[in-house]
Structures are given as C-alpha cells and as structure tokens.
C-alpha cells in the first residue's frame, strides 16, 4: 500500500508555474548568465591587453563581438520562428556563454596562442548571445502576455541587470584579492552552470512556453527567409523605432576600449574597472522597472 502510494505520488505531474513564477525563473536564468558575460565584458579590454593586445586590437575584437551579437540575430530570429526551436536555441546560446567565458582562465598559460584563443572565445560568446536572444525574447513575450508585456519584461530586465552589476563586482573582488584576472573568469563557471540548471527547471515547469502562437506562424512561414531577416512584413512603426535606436547608439564606444584606456593610462586599477561597469548596470536595472511600468500605463509615446 505504501509502495503504491509512493509510486503514484512520483508519477503525479508537478504543478506548472504561474506566469509570474515563470518570468521570475527566466529572470534568474538571465541574472546568472549576465554575471558571466557582463563580468567578462567589464574586463575584456584590460584582459586582452595583459595578453599583448594593442588598443586597436581591443577595439576591433570588442567591436566585432558586438556586431556579431547584433547582426547575426537577423538570421537566428527568423530561424527560431521557422523551426519552432526556441527552447533549443535558447539553451545552446546560454551554453556557449557558460562554457566560453570560464575557459578564458586558461589563456594566460598557453603562451603565444593565448591572445588568439581569448579572441576566439570572446567572439564565440557573442555568437551565443545572438543565437539565444531572439528565441528567448519570443518565449518571454508569450509568458508576459497575462501579466502585462511591459511589466513582465521590466521584471526580467531588472533581474538581468542585477546579474549585470553583480558579475563585475564579483570579478572586482577576486581581482583585488589575487592581483590577476584569470581566477575571476574561472569562478564565473559557477553562475554559468547555475543558469543552465535553472533553465532546465524552467523548461519542465513552464511547458506553455513551448507552444507557438498560431496567429504569428503563417506570416513567418510565408515570408522568404532573406526578406524576413530584414523585417519585411513588420509595421512601419517598428522600422522607425529601430532606426531611432540605431541613431541613438551610433556614437557609443565599447567598454572594452574604454576600460583598456583606463588601465593603460593609469586612471584606474584593474580591480576598480569592473566597479565603474557595475555602476552603469545598476542604473539600468532601476530604469528598466520604471520604464516597463510606464509602457503598460501610457504606451510607447510616454515611455
């Protein structure tokens, strides 16, 4: 009797998470993953410099990384819609970040190949960002419909940015204690593994996220792949918003170059550089909550 009851209890399906629980879970995935890659980005410039890179090389590598992370989404976004493999692309993308960043810890010990390997790992991590971002955003958008899209994305983004400043803070602390950069990258393997574990739990507890929206699929299938990659069929307002965002960020410089100059010119110590980056991430976390609520209350024109 007891064995039968235990077997029945083990076979009983676990209760699915509510939308808010799922949003919080997805936010925790992003928090852990952001600790990894934002920790890396906060120190990419000085780290490449320690391996022998010049300021020009740092600029080219970090700029190419951001270009990959953004432009490759033109391919991975339509691919996610057509293949319906949003979960798989999300897992692969987070997995690339969880593996590539901690491996940077070995590059100071492999001689002349260290710089080339570090550059490759940084570019692969940025590729992982491009692979997961459209698929992850599509899953999050479905999940946030019952809660309010703006509020759902705001909570997720705020948790994301908590990781964005806690990762650099962790790296700053380890660098201050050790005087070198590589141990911090090794420690980032822990939040990387944690992000994948939470993602696996989320996949089991929020099965509704795997359901595609039937209203969106016919358009995604009918539009040729190349045309879909460049936004054919999307409303004019979307393209105007995208253009304005591009113009607003056209003059920005990667933090890799800025941090390289901070250290090279003696303006900051190695341990202090991630603190400056963390401050920016903290400001973004607060702003995300405010603007997300404003979007749901007043719409795009006010937020």
XYZ file of C-alpha atoms in Angstrom:
303
model
C 0.000 0.000 0.000
C 2.785 2.370 0.905
C 4.795 1.464 -2.196
C 1.745 2.013 -4.400
C 1.105 5.421 -2.847
C 4.744 6.410 -3.311
C 4.699 5.338 -6.943
C 1.513 7.279 -7.577
C 2.990 10.362 -5.932
C 6.139 10.129 -8.044
C 4.061 9.844 -11.238
C 1.819 12.773 -10.319
C 2.643 15.702 -12.638
C 4.255 18.673 -10.985
C 2.170 21.849 -10.899
C 3.083 24.235 -13.698
C 4.446 27.599 -12.714
C 2.260 30.676 -12.946
C 3.249 33.360 -15.495
C 4.870 35.486 -12.791
C 6.790 32.499 -11.435
C 7.983 31.675 -14.935
C 9.030 35.283 -15.578
C 10.952 35.319 -12.314
C 12.575 31.981 -13.209
C 13.592 33.271 -16.627
C 14.903 36.402 -14.934
C 17.061 34.270 -12.650
C 18.477 32.484 -15.709
C 19.419 35.859 -17.159
C 20.772 37.038 -13.801
C 23.159 34.093 -13.557
C 24.175 34.280 -17.222
C 24.695 38.037 -17.025
C 27.067 37.554 -14.119
C 29.161 35.503 -16.531
C 29.216 37.576 -19.700
C 28.915 41.032 -18.166
C 31.718 40.089 -15.797
C 33.765 39.223 -18.861
C 32.789 42.371 -20.767
C 33.729 44.571 -17.827
C 37.330 43.333 -18.033
C 37.707 42.262 -21.684
C 39.845 45.273 -22.609
C 42.437 45.047 -19.812
C 42.470 41.254 -20.079
C 43.264 41.302 -23.793
C 45.856 43.978 -23.062
C 47.507 41.701 -20.498
C 47.822 39.073 -23.248
C 49.613 41.524 -25.528
C 46.757 43.177 -27.438
C 47.047 46.811 -28.518
C 44.263 49.357 -28.174
C 43.471 48.868 -31.872
C 43.170 45.113 -31.413
C 40.908 45.543 -28.391
C 38.670 47.892 -30.360
C 38.475 45.540 -33.336
C 37.731 42.479 -31.204
C 35.132 44.055 -28.943
C 33.526 45.886 -31.869
C 33.376 42.702 -33.934
C 31.884 40.900 -30.955
C 29.075 43.414 -30.637
C 28.481 43.301 -34.402
C 28.155 39.512 -34.261
C 25.828 39.665 -31.257
C 23.524 42.113 -33.059
C 23.711 41.359 -36.779
C 23.565 37.571 -36.507
C 20.117 37.951 -34.938
C 18.833 38.763 -38.418
C 19.444 35.082 -39.144
C 18.686 33.420 -35.806
C 15.388 35.272 -35.317
C 13.668 34.004 -38.495
C 15.317 30.627 -37.933
C 13.689 30.352 -34.500
C 10.244 31.195 -35.933
C 10.514 28.770 -38.837
C 11.988 25.846 -36.923
C 9.921 26.375 -33.736
C 13.111 25.521 -31.833
C 13.001 28.481 -29.476
C 13.964 26.390 -26.486
C 16.832 24.635 -28.227
C 18.344 27.878 -29.491
C 17.962 29.433 -26.050
C 19.759 26.541 -24.370
C 22.556 26.457 -26.971
C 23.111 30.203 -26.651
C 23.295 30.157 -22.863
C 25.509 27.074 -23.011
C 28.032 28.873 -25.233
C 28.301 31.685 -22.690
C 28.587 29.281 -19.745
C 31.486 27.448 -21.427
C 33.424 30.134 -23.304
C 33.860 32.720 -20.552
C 35.336 30.438 -17.859
C 37.724 28.988 -20.464
C 39.347 32.418 -20.691
C 41.057 31.492 -17.419
C 43.421 29.126 -19.260
C 44.610 31.629 -21.880
C 47.431 33.220 -19.805
C 49.052 29.774 -19.515
C 49.241 28.738 -23.182
C 51.976 31.106 -24.329
C 51.757 32.917 -27.641
C 48.459 31.258 -28.525
C 46.755 32.832 -25.520
C 45.652 36.023 -27.270
C 44.265 34.168 -30.302
C 42.352 31.717 -28.100
C 40.973 34.546 -25.948
C 39.784 36.433 -29.032
C 38.103 33.286 -30.349
C 36.353 32.603 -27.037
C 35.085 36.190 -26.773
C 33.686 36.081 -30.320
C 32.077 32.687 -29.675
C 30.439 34.025 -26.521
C 28.995 36.931 -28.522
C 27.753 34.417 -31.096
C 25.942 32.607 -28.294
C 24.259 35.889 -27.397
C 22.987 36.218 -30.973
C 21.777 32.621 -31.045
C 19.683 32.856 -27.885
C 18.390 36.424 -27.798
C 15.565 36.310 -30.409
C 14.359 32.900 -29.232
C 14.499 33.931 -25.571
C 12.615 37.165 -26.261
C 9.882 35.252 -28.119
C 9.447 32.871 -25.184
C 9.383 35.741 -22.717
C 6.834 37.672 -24.779
C 4.420 34.719 -24.704
C 4.919 34.315 -20.987
C 4.380 38.010 -20.264
C 1.026 38.345 -22.043
C -1.060 37.533 -18.924
C 0.998 39.835 -16.693
C 1.339 42.847 -18.986
C 4.122 42.847 -21.533
C 5.859 45.940 -20.163
C 5.792 44.756 -16.554
C 6.889 41.246 -17.474
C 9.852 42.476 -19.491
C 10.672 45.050 -16.803
C 10.961 42.441 -14.048
C 13.030 40.208 -16.308
C 15.298 43.074 -17.348
C 15.768 44.241 -13.769
C 16.898 40.752 -12.707
C 19.065 40.617 -15.827
C 20.773 43.848 -14.794
C 21.256 42.622 -11.229
C 23.471 39.981 -12.772
C 24.971 42.696 -14.934
C 26.392 44.508 -11.920
C 26.960 41.587 -9.519
C 29.189 39.773 -12.043
C 31.583 42.722 -12.401
C 31.524 43.219 -8.619
C 32.496 39.577 -8.127
C 35.306 39.950 -10.637
C 36.467 43.159 -8.956
C 36.641 41.452 -5.576
C 38.573 38.450 -6.859
C 40.974 40.687 -8.802
C 41.567 42.834 -5.729
C 42.401 39.722 -3.683
C 44.608 37.980 -6.248
C 46.044 40.848 -8.291
C 45.371 38.959 -11.546
C 42.333 38.470 -13.775
C 42.164 34.783 -14.658
C 40.828 33.435 -11.289
C 37.735 35.610 -11.675
C 36.931 34.050 -15.034
C 37.321 30.573 -13.528
C 34.875 31.388 -10.720
C 32.295 32.524 -13.289
C 31.842 28.845 -14.191
C 29.586 28.592 -11.114
C 26.872 31.073 -12.180
C 27.230 29.714 -15.725
C 26.319 26.208 -14.586
C 23.561 27.632 -12.378
C 21.961 29.427 -15.347
C 21.695 26.135 -17.256
C 20.244 24.307 -14.243
C 17.554 26.949 -13.734
C 16.803 26.924 -17.464
C 16.271 23.139 -17.347
C 13.902 23.544 -14.388
C 12.026 26.316 -16.178
C 11.632 24.108 -19.242
C 9.981 21.427 -17.106
C 7.768 23.704 -15.019
C 6.575 26.093 -17.748
C 5.579 23.835 -20.665
C 3.284 26.526 -22.066
C 6.359 28.415 -23.218
C 6.945 25.794 -25.901
C 3.579 26.462 -27.531
C 3.819 28.601 -30.646
C 1.333 31.373 -31.292
C -0.806 30.227 -34.264
C -1.584 33.812 -35.210
C 2.105 34.557 -35.816
C 3.189 31.439 -37.657
C 1.508 31.813 -41.082
C 3.276 35.131 -41.713
C 6.610 33.710 -40.537
C 6.308 30.751 -42.898
C 5.089 32.697 -45.953
C 7.769 35.400 -45.840
C 11.003 34.409 -47.656
C 13.884 33.884 -45.250
C 16.036 36.762 -46.505
C 13.051 39.133 -46.530
C 12.113 38.041 -43.003
C 15.678 38.703 -41.850
C 15.326 42.344 -42.894
C 11.890 42.833 -41.368
C 9.600 42.520 -44.366
C 6.004 42.437 -43.209
C 6.707 44.266 -39.966
C 4.829 47.542 -39.417
C 6.331 50.898 -40.349
C 6.381 51.930 -36.696
C 8.742 49.046 -35.925
C 11.246 50.178 -38.531
C 11.064 53.779 -37.319
C 11.694 52.663 -33.743
C 14.612 50.501 -34.869
C 16.112 53.368 -36.860
C 15.836 55.752 -33.927
C 17.505 53.220 -31.609
C 20.331 52.768 -34.117
C 20.918 56.514 -34.375
C 20.821 56.910 -30.595
C 23.599 54.343 -30.140
C 25.675 55.118 -33.242
C 28.260 57.107 -31.302
C 28.783 54.646 -28.467
C 32.184 53.037 -27.868
C 32.590 49.536 -26.461
C 33.509 49.398 -22.801
C 36.428 47.154 -23.744
C 38.201 50.117 -25.334
C 37.262 52.472 -22.501
C 38.465 50.063 -19.805
C 41.687 49.390 -21.717
C 42.461 53.106 -21.726
C 41.529 53.425 -18.036
C 44.200 50.895 -17.113
C 46.764 51.828 -19.763
C 46.680 55.499 -18.751
C 46.833 54.675 -15.043
C 43.423 56.231 -14.355
C 42.088 53.090 -12.643
C 43.457 49.942 -11.118
C 42.432 46.574 -12.531
C 40.098 45.913 -9.601
C 38.391 49.303 -9.945
C 37.435 48.914 -13.622
C 34.551 46.449 -13.034
C 33.157 48.792 -10.385
C 32.595 51.502 -13.000
C 30.850 48.982 -15.242
C 28.717 47.695 -12.363
C 27.501 51.222 -11.603
C 26.141 51.537 -15.133
C 24.387 48.163 -14.872
C 22.781 49.153 -11.559
C 21.374 52.328 -13.127
C 19.953 50.257 -15.993
C 18.225 47.871 -13.558
C 16.379 50.729 -11.846
C 15.460 52.326 -15.160
C 14.092 49.019 -16.503
C 11.472 48.764 -13.752
C 10.375 52.375 -14.207
C 10.118 52.324 -17.999
C 8.408 48.914 -18.125
C 5.618 50.106 -15.853
C 5.362 53.351 -17.839
C 4.914 51.362 -21.066
C 1.930 49.433 -19.677
C 0.376 52.593 -18.226
C 0.867 55.081 -21.038
C 2.217 53.206 -24.064
C 5.228 53.790 -26.253
C 4.792 57.559 -26.647
C 5.467 58.240 -22.950
C 7.985 55.524 -22.140
